C-alpha positions as a Markdown table, in Angstrom:
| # | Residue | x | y | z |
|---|---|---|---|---|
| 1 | Unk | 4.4 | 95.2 | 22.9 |
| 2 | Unk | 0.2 | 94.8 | 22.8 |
| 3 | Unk | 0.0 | 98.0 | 20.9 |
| 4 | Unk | 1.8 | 96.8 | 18.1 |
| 5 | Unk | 0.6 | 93.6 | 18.5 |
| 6 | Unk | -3.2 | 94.9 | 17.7 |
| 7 | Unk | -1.8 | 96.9 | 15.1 |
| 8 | Unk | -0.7 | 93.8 | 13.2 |
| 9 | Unk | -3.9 | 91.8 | 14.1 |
| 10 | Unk | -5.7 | 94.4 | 11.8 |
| 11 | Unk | -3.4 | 94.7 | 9.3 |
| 12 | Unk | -3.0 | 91.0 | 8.9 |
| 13 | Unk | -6.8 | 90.7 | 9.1 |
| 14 | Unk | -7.7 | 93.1 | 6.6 |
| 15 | Unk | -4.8 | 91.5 | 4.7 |
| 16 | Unk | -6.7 | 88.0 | 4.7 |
| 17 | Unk | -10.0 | 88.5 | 5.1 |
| 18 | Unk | -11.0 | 91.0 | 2.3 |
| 19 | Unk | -10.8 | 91.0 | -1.6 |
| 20 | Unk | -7.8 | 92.8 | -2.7 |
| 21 | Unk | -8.8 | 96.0 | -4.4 |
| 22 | Unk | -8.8 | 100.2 | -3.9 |
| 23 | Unk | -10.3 | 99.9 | -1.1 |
| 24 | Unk | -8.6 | 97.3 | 1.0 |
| 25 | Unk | -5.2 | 99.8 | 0.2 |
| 26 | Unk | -7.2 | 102.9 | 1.5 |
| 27 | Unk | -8.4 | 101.0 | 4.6 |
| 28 | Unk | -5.3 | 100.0 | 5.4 |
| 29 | Unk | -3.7 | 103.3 | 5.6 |
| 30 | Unk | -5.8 | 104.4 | 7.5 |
| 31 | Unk | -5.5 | 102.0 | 9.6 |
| 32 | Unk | -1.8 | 102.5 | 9.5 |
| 33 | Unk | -2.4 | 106.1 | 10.0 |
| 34 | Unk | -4.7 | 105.9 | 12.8 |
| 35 | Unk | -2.3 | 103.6 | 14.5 |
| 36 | Unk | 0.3 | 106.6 | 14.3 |
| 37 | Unk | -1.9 | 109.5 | 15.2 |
| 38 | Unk | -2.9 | 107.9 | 18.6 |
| 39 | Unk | 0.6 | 106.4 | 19.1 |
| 40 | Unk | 2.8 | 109.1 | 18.7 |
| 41 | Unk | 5.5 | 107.8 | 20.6 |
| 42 | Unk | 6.1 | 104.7 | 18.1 |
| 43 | Unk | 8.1 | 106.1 | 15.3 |
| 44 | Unk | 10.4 | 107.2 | 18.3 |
| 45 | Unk | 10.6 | 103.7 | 19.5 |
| 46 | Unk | 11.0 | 102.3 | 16.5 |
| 47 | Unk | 13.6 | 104.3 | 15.7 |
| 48 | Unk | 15.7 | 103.2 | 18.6 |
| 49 | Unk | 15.2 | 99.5 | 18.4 |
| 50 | Unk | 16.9 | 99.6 | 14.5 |
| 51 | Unk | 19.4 | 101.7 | 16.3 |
| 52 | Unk | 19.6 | 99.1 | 18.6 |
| 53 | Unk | 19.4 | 96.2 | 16.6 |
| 54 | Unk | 15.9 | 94.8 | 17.9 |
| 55 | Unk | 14.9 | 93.1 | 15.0 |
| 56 | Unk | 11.2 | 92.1 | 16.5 |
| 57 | Unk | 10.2 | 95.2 | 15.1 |
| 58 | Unk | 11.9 | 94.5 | 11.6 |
| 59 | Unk | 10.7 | 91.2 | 11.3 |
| 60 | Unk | 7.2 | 91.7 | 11.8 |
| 61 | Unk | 7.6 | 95.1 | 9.5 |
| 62 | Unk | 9.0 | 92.9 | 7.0 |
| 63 | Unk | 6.4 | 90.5 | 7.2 |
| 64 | Unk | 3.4 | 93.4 | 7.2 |
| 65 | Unk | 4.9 | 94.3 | 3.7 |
| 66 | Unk | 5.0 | 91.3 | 2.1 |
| 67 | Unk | 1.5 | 90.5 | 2.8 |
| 68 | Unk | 0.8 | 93.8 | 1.4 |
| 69 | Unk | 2.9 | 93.4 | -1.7 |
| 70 | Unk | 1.5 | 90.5 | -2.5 |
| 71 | Unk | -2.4 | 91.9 | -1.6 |
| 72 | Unk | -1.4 | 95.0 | -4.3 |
| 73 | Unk | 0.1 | 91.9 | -6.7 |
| 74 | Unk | -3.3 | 90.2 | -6.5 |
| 75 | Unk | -5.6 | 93.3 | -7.0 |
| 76 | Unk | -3.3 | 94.2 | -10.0 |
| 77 | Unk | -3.6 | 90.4 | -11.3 |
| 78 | Unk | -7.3 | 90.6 | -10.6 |
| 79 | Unk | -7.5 | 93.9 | -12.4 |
| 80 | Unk | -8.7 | 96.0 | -9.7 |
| 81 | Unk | -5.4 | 97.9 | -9.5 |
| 82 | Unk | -3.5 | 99.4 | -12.0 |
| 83 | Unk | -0.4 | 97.7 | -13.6 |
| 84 | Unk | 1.8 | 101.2 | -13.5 |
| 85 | Unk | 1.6 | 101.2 | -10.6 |
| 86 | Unk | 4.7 | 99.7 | -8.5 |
| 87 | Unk | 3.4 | 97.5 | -5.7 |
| 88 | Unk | 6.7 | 97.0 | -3.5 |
């Protein structure tokens, strides 16, 4: 639905449009955050459409965390993140 819909518009823009460091990792949990504090409802719903095999909800979950991944590959490449640390 639109509510997700925005919430991967941000992610995929802060994904794209800003250098990956710290800070870009921060702002997108709390962006991530924020989306679940005034969407309570969602981690019910998306609960239900695994249970019910909707996989619109996977894919684009799957596709949010491999732009991340690869955002926390870059910032460790660039040396802006730590190496330890595991980015998947």
């Amino acid at each position: 639905g639109h509510v997700m819909d925005d919430y991967r518009r941000q992610q995929e823009q802060l994904l794209t449009e800003r250098t990956p460091d710290l800070s870009l990792v921060e702002d997108s949990m709390v962006i991530y955050f924020r989306f679940l504090q005034r969407n309570p409802h969602v981690v019910r719903l998306w609960t239900w459409m695994v249970i019910e095999g909707d996989q619109q909800c996977a894919t684009m979950m799957r596709e949010l965390t491999r732009a991340g991944v690869e955002t926390l590959r870059r910032a460790q490449a660039s040396g802006a993140m730590r190496t330890d640390v595991d980015p998947e």
